[in-house]
XYZ file of C-alpha atoms in Angstrom:
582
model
C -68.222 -32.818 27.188
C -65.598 -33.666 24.824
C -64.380 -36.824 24.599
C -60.995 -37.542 26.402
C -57.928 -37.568 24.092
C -56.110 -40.523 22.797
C -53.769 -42.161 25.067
C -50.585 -41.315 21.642
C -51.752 -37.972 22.045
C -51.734 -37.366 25.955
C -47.868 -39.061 25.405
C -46.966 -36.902 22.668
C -48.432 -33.497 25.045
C -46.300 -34.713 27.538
C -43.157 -34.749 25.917
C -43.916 -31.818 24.294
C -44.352 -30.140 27.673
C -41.858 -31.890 29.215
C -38.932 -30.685 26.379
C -40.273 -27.015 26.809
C -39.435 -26.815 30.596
C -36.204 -28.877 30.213
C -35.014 -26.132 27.478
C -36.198 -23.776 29.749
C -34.257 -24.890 33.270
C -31.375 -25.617 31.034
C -31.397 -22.042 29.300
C -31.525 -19.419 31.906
C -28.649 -18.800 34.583
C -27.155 -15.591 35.855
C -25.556 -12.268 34.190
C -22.450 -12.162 33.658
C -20.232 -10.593 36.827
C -17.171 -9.820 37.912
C -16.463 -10.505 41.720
C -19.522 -12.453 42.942
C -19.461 -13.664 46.499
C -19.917 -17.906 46.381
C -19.919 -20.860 48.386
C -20.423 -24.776 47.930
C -22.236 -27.050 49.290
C -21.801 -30.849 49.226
C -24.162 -31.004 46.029
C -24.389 -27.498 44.966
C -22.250 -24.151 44.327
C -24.020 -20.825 44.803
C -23.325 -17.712 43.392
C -24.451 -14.250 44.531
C -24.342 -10.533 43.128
C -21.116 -9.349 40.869
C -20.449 -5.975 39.444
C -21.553 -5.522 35.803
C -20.741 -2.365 33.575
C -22.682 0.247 35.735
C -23.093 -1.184 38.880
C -23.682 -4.027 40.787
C -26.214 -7.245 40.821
C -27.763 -8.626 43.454
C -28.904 -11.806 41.858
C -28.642 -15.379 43.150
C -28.521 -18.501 41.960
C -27.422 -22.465 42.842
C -25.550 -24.728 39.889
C -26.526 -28.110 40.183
C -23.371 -30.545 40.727
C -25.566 -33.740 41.412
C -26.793 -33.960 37.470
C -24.626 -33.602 34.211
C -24.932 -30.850 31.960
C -23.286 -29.201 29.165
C -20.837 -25.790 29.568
C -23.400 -23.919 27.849
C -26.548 -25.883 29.188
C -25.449 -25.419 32.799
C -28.576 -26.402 35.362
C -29.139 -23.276 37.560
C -31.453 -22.644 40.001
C -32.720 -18.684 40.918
C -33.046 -18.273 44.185
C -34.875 -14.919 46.075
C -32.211 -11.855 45.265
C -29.712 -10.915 48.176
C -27.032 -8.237 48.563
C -26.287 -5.640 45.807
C -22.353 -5.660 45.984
C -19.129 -7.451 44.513
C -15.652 -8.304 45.536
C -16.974 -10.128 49.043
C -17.082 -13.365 51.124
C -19.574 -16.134 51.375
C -19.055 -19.445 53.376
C -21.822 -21.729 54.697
C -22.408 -23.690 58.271
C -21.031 -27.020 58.779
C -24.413 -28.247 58.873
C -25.230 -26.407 55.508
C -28.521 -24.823 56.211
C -27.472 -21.499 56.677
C -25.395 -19.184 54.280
C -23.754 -15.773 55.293
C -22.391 -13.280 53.182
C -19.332 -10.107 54.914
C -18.472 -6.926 53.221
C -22.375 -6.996 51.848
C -23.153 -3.044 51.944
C -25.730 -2.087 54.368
C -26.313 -4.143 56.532
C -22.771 -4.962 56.789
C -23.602 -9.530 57.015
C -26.804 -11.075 55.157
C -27.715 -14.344 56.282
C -29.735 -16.871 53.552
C -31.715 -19.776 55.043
C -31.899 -22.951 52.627
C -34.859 -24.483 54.126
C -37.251 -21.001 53.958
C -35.151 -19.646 51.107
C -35.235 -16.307 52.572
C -32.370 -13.520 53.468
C -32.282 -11.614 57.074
C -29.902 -9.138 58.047
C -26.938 -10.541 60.720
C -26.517 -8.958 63.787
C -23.005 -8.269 63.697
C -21.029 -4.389 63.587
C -17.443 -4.727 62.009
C -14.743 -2.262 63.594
C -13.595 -1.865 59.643
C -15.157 -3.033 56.576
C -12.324 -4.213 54.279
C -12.467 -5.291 50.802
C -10.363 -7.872 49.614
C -10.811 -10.535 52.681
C -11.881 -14.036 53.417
C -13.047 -16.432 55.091
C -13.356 -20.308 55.715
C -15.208 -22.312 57.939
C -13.757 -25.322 59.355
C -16.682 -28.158 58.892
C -15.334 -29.805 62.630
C -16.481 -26.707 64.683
C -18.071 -24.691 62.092
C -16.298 -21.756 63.022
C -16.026 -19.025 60.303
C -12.277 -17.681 59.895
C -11.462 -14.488 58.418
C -8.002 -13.573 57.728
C -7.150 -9.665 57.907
C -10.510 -9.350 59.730
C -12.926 -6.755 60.140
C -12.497 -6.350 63.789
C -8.523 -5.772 63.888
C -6.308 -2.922 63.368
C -4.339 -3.377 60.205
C -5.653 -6.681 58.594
C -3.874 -8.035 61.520
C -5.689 -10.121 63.106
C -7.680 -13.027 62.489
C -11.755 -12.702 63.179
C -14.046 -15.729 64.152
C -17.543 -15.573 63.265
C -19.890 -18.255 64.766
C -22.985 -19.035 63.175
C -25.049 -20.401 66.274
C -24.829 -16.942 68.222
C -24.814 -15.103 65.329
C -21.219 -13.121 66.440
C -18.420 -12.148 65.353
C -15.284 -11.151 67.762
C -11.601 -10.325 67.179
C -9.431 -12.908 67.611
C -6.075 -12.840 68.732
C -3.549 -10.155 66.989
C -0.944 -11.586 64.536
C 3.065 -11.794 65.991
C 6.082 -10.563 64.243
C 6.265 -14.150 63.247
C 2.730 -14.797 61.763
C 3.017 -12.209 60.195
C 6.163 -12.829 58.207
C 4.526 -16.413 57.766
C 1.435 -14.687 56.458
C 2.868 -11.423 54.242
C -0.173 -11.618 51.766
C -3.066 -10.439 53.811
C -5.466 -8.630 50.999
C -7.133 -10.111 48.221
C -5.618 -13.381 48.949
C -7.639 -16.707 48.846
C -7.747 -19.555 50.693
C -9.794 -23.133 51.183
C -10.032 -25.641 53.773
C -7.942 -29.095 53.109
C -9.798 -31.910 55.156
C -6.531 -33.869 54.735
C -4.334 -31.453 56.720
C -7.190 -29.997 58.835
C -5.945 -26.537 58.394
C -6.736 -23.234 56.085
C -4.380 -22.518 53.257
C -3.112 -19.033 51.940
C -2.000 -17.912 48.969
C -1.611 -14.799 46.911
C -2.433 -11.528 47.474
C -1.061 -8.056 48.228
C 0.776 -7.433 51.559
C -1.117 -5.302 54.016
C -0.429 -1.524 53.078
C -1.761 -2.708 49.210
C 1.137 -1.642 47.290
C 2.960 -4.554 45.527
C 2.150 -8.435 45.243
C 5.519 -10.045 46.900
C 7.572 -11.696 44.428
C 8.228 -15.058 46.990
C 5.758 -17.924 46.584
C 4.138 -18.167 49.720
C 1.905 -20.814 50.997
C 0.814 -19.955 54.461
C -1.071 -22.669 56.775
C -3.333 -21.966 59.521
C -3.826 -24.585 61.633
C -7.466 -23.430 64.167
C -6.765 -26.233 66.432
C -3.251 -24.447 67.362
C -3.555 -21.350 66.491
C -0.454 -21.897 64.723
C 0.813 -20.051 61.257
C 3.672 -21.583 59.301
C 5.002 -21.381 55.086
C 4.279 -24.825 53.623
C 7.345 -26.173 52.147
C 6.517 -27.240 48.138
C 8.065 -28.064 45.681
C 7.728 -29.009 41.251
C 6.618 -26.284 38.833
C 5.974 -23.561 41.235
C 3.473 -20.787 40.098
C 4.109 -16.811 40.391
C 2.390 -14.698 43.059
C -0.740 -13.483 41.870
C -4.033 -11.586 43.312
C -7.489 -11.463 42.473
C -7.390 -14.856 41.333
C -9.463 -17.489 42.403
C -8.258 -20.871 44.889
C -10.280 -24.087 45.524
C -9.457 -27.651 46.645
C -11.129 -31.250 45.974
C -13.636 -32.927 48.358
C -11.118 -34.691 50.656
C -8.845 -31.787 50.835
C -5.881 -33.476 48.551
C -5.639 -31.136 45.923
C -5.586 -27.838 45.286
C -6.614 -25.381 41.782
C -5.276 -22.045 41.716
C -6.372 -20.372 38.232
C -5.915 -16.945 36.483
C -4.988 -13.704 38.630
C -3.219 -10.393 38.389
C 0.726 -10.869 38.555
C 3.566 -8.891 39.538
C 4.129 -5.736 37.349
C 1.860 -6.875 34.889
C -1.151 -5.295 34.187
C -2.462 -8.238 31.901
C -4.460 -10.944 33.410
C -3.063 -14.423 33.666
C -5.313 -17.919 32.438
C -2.364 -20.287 33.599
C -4.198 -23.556 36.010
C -1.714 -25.143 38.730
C -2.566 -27.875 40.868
C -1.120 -28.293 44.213
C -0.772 -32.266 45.754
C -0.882 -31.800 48.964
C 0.078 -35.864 49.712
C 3.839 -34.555 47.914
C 3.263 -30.974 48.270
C 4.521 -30.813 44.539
C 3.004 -28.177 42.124
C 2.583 -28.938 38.441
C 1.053 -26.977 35.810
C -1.993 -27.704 33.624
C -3.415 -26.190 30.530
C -4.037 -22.941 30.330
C -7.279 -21.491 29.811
C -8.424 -17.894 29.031
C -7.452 -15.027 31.459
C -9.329 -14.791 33.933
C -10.080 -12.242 37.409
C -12.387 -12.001 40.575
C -13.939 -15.269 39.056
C -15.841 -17.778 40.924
C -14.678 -21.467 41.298
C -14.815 -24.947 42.543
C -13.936 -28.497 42.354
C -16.068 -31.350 41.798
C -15.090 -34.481 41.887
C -12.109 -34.127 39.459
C -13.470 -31.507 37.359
C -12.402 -27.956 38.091
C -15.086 -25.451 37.500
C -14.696 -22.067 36.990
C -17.075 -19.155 35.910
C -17.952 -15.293 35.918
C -14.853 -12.722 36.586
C -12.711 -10.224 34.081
C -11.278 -11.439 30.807
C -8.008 -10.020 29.852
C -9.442 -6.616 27.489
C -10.959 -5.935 31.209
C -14.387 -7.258 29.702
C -16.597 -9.347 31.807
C -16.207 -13.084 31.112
C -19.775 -14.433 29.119
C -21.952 -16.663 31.551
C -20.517 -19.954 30.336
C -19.441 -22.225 32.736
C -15.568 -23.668 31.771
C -14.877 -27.378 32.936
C -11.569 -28.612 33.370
C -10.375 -32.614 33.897
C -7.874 -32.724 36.550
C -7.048 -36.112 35.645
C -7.051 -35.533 31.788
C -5.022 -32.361 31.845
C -7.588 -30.532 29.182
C -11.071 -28.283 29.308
C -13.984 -30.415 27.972
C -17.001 -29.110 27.255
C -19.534 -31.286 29.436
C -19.472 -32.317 33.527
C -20.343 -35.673 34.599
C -21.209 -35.234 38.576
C -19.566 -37.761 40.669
C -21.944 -40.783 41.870
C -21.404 -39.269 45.789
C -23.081 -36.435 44.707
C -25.731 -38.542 43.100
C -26.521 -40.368 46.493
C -26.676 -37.285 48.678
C -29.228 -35.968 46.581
C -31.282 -38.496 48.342
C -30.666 -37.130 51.614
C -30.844 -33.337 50.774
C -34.513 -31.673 51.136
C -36.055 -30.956 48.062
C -35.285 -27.923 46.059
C -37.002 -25.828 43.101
C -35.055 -26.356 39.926
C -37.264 -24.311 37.525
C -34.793 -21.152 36.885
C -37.413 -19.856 35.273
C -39.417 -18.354 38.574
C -37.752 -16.435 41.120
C -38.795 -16.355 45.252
C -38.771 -12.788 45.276
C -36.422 -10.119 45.453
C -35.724 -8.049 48.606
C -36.979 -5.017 46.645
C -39.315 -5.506 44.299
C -40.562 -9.232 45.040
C -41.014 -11.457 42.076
C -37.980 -10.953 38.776
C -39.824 -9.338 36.349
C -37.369 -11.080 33.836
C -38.213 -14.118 35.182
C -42.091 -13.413 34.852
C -41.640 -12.182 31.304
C -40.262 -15.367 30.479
C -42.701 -17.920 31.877
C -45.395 -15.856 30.340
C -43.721 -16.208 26.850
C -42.567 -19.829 27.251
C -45.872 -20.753 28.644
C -47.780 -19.222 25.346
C -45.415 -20.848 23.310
C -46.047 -24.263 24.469
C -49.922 -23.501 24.580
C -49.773 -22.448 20.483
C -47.307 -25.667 19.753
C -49.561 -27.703 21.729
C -52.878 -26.547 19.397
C -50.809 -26.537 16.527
C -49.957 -30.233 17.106
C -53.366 -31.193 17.967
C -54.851 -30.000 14.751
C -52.070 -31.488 13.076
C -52.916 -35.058 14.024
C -56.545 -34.425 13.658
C -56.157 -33.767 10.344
C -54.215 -36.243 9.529
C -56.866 -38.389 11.200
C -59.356 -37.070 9.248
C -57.532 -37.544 5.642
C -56.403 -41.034 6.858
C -60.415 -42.389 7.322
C -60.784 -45.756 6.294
C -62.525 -45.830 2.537
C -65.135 -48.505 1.851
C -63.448 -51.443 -0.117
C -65.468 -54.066 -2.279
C -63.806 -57.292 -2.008
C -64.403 -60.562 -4.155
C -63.628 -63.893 -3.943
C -64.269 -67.170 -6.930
C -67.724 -67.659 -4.655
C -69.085 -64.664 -2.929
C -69.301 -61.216 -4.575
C -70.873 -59.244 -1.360
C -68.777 -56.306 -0.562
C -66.979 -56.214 2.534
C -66.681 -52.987 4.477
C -63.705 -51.844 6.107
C -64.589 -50.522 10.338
C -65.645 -46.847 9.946
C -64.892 -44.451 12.520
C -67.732 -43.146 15.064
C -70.102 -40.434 13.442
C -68.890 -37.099 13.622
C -71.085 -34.693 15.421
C -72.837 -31.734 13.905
C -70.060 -29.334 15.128
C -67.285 -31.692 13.726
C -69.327 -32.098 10.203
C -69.616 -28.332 9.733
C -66.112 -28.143 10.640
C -65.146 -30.475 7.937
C -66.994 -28.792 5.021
C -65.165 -25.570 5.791
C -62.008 -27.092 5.889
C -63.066 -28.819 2.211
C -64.515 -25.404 1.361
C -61.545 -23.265 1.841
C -59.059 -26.695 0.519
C -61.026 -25.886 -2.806
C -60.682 -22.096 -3.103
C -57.039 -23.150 -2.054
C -56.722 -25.271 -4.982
C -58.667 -22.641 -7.393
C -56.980 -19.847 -6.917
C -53.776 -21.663 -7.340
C -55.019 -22.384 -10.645
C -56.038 -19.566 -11.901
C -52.617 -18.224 -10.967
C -50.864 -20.883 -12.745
C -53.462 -19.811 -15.859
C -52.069 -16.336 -15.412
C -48.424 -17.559 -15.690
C -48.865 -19.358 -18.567
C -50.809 -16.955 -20.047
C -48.165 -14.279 -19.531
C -45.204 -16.668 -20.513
C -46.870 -17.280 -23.934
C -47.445 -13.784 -24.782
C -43.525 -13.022 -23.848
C -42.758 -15.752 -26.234
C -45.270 -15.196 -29.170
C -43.897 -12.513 -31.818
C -45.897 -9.271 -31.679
C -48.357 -9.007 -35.000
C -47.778 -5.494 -36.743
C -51.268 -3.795 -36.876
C -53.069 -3.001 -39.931
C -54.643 0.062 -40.982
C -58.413 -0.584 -41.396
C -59.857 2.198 -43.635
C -63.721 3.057 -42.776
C -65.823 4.523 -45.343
C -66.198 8.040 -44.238
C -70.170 9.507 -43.899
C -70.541 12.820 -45.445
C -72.917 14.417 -47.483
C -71.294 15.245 -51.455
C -70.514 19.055 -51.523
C -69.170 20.926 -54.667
C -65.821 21.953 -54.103
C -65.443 26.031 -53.499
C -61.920 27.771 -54.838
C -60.464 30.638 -53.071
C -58.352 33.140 -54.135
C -56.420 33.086 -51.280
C -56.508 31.751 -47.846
C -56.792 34.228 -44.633
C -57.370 34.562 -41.016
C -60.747 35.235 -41.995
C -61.934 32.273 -44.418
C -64.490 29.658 -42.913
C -62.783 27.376 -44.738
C -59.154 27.732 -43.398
C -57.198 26.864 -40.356
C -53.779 27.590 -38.690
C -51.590 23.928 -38.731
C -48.981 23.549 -38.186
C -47.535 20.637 -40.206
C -43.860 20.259 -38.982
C -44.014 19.005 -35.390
C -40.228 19.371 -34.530
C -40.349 22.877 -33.845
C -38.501 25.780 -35.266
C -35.790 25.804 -37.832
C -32.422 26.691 -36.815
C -31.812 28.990 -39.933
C -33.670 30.656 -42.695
C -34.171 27.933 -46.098
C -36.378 27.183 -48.437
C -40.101 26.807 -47.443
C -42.307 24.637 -50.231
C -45.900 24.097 -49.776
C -47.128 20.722 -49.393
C -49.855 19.373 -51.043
C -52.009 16.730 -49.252
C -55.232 15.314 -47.826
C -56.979 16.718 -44.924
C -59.107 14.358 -42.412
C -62.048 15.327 -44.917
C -60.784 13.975 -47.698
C -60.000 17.342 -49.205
C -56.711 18.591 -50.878
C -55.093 20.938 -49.563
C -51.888 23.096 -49.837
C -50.132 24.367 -46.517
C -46.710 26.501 -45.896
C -44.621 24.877 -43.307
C -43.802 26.795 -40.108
C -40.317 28.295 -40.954
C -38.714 31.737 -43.048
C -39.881 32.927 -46.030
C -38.011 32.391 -48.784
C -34.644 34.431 -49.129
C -36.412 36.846 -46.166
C -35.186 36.645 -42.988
C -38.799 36.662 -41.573
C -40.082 34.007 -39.661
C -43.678 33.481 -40.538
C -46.533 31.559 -39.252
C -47.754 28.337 -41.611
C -50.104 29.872 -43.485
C -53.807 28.497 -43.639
C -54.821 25.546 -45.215
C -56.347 25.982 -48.730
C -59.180 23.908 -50.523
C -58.194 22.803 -54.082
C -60.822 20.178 -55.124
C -62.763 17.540 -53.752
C -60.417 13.897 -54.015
C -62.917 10.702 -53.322
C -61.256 8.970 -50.788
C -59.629 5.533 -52.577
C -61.739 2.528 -51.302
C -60.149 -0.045 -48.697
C -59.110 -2.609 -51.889
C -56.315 -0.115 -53.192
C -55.425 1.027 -49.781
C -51.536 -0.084 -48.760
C -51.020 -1.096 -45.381
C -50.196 1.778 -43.433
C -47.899 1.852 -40.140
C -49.693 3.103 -37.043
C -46.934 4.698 -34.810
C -47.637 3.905 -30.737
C -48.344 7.857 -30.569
C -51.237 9.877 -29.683
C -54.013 11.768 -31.944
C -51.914 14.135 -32.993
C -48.824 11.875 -33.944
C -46.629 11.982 -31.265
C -44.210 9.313 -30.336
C -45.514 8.156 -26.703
C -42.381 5.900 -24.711
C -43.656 2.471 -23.441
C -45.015 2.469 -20.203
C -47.033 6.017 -20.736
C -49.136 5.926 -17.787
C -52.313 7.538 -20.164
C -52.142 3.882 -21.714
C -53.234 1.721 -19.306
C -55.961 2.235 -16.467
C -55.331 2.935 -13.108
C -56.007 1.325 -10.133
């Protein structure tokens, strides 16, 4: 059994381990969307589905509001996939256990437990299945209200959905009067204010979906009454808008209405007002990039806002943006409010590894999601190995070295503590490692050697070669005259002396006199015309005058040997014939 690792190493593993799933939680969070369906609880906002470039998504996924984070480190949670749609409402029970989700394809309602983390389908069968509504649930009864409602003729009427019975009826029909108090009744938003105990309105198109109404309208529902009414405000009033996104503060005192589609203008709008609802006074923040069908919410005092439409009709990139209510600006990291802090306490535990999904109502487990444990998980394995070698090495090159000490009285050596034997295993491990450090070190040497080598013969000027004359070996032979030299004679040979080819008009053509590689002189005729004939004529053969003794090697000037081949030719640098292939 191996022996258990050092207490500095199992600390250093840990981190190591520890880092790797903190960059992974921190790293993964959901695709970009337009139009995703969300809802908050008191610690958490969840966000479901969207529409991306060719369809829609049916992912799901909780941000973390009880621990800070950066805007591009956000702490996400991915829960088991739910409906594939966008453009829809999603509010939870009072109680918070249970989240349901209208306008969700087929089946028309999905309900999400928290505790199982699972999705069933509701119950309910809508009359008509708008787009562009809804809904709010008042945290006293926990009645869901959904303006425009799906049971009503006309998005006239205001639907209540209860969550114990699992129902949802038609409530009573809108008069003349509500109505005119409530003209925006599709792709509006609203939230609850726990100050005023009532559902606020705003934006939107009016019912037949042909203009946004140029009036600012804030319409108040009040479920205790029943009664509708246009809250009075006042300050830097904003300009109707739709598809933009509506949220208020814990307690229900403020309100954040960002981005939207205004009236006759087809560009999207990034303007941020806040609504006081103690002075019903509207002021205007900073504005922020354009933004539509986005997802939003306020904690603490920091406005949150991500997914939706950017202004080229693009979908917004996954970051989520933070904005300080009290600072007036967009920072760049949240600090969750110490009340969300404390009811973490209280809330039943919840997976935060992003990196591992529940299971999808299709397919079961993300295959994404798979891919990247697998990956991250081999990645810390080869980092931790990496790191363990690491230190043993620099165990090993660290050993202590025996150390003679002396002192004016006593010259026995002292011994500093050795480390425990090494086993066999561990010894034969270490000669390799010398073994292979020492053909390390010698082939870097020799390939130094090489370099200099090289460098020096760049440098060093080239020596001009010498001719070295060898004393031929031949047997003496009298020398033989001819009369003339023919096709025919033993003795005589076609050459052809002038290499450069053939003359480009008739001259004179003089024999040359010379030595052949015999030692013998002889006389040849160039290739060329005759003289004054316009006949061009081979070189004629090589005739014999008389034996010439070679001169001996003392008399012999040095002679320039051309970089050619045997028969003379200049040959360029680099001739592949020169040098042997490999």
């Amino acid at each position: 059994m191996a022996p258990p690792l050092p207490s500095s190493w199992r600390l250093s593993l840990s981190l190591l381990l520890s880092a790797s799933t903190a960059l992974a939680q921190i790293t993964s969070g959901p695709q970009p969307a337009s139009g995703p369906a969300f809802a908050r609880t008191s610690t958490r906002l969840y966000i479901q589905g969207g529409s991306y470039p060719s369809g829609n998504f049916d992912q799901f996924f909780s941000l973390d509001l009880a621990v800070p984070w950066n805007t591009s480190t956000p702490v996400w949670t991915q829960l088991q996939n739910g409906p594939q749609q966008s453009v829809y409402p999603a509010v939870f029970s009072s109680d918070q256990k249970t989240m349901i989700t209208f306008h969700s394809g087929t089946p028309f309602a999905m309900r999400y437990n928290v505790a199982s983390k699972q999705w069933s389908p509701s119950n309910i069968v809508p009359t008509h299945d708008w787009q562009g509504t809804s809904a709010v649930t008042d945290p006293n009864t926990g009645v869901v209200y959904i303006a425009g409602g799906y049971a009503g003729e006309n998005r006239s009427s205001m639907d209540i959905y209860n969550f114990d019975t699992d129902t949802l009826v038609a409530g009573s029909q809108m008069t003349e009067q509500a109505m005119a108090s409530f003209p925006n009744r599709a792709y509006y938003a609203n939230v609850w204010s726990q100050s005023r105990k009532s559902i606020l309105y705003f934006g939107g198109y009016n019912s037949t979906l042909k203009q946004i109404p140029d009036q600012n309208t804030v319409t108040e529902f009040v479920p205790a009454s029943g009664s509708y009414s246009i809250l009075p405000t006042f300050g830097t009033i904003p300009p109707m808008r739709a598809d933009h996104c509506m949220t208020s503060n814990d307690d229900g005192t403020l309100v954040v209405v960002y981005g939207g589609r205004l009236t006759n203008d087809p560009n999207f709008n990034g303007d941020l007002y806040i609504l006081d609802l103690t002075t019903q006074t509207w002021r205007k923040g900073t504005a922020g990039p354009p933004r539509v069908y986005a997802a939003c919410t306020v904690a603490g005092d920091q406005f949150l806002m991500w997914g939706g439409k950017a202004s080229d009709n693009s979908y917004a990139p996954a970051q989520v943006m933070i904005y300080s209510l009290t600072n007036n600006n967009w920072v760049s990291r949240y600090a969750p409010p110490q009340s969300y802090v404390d009811l973490r306490a209280s809330e039943e535990p919840q997976t935060s590894s992003p990196g591992t999904s529940t299971g999808s109502k299709d397919s079961g487990p993300n295959p994404g999601a798979i891919a990247g444990g697998v990956v991250g998980g081999v990645a810390i394995i080869c980092i931790a190995v990496l790191f363990f070698i690491f230190r043993r090495r620099q165990h090993r090159q660290h050993r202590p070295i025996p150390l003679k000490t002396t002192d004016n009285q006593d010259d026995t050596p002292t011994l500093k503590p050795s480390p425990p034997p090494l086993s066999n295993q561990d010894d034969e491990l270490e000669r390799m490692r010398i073994q292979i450090q020492n053909q390390q070190e010698q082939l870097e040497l020799q390939r130094r050697l090489m370099q200099l080598q090289q460098q020096n013969l760049q440098m060093a000027p080239q020596p001009m070669p010498t001719y070295q004359y060898q004393e031929p070996t031949y047997s003496y032979q009298p020398p033989i005259v001819y009369s003339g030299g023919s096709p025919s004679n033993p003795a005589s040979s076609t050459v052809h002396s002038d290499p450069s080819g053939f003359r480009s008009s008739p001259d004179t053509v003089n024999s040359v006199t010379g030595l052949n590689h015999h030692g013998f002189a002889v006389t040849s005729t160039p290739t060329g015309y005759a003289d004054g004939n316009s006949q061009y004529v081979e070189a004629h053969a090589m005739t014999p005058l008389a034996y010439a003794p070679p001169p001996t090697a003392a008399v012999l000037a040095p002679k320039t040997v051309k970089n050619g081949n045997y028969w003379g030719e200049e040959r360029p640098l680099g001739n592949p014939h020169a040098v042997i292939e490999t």
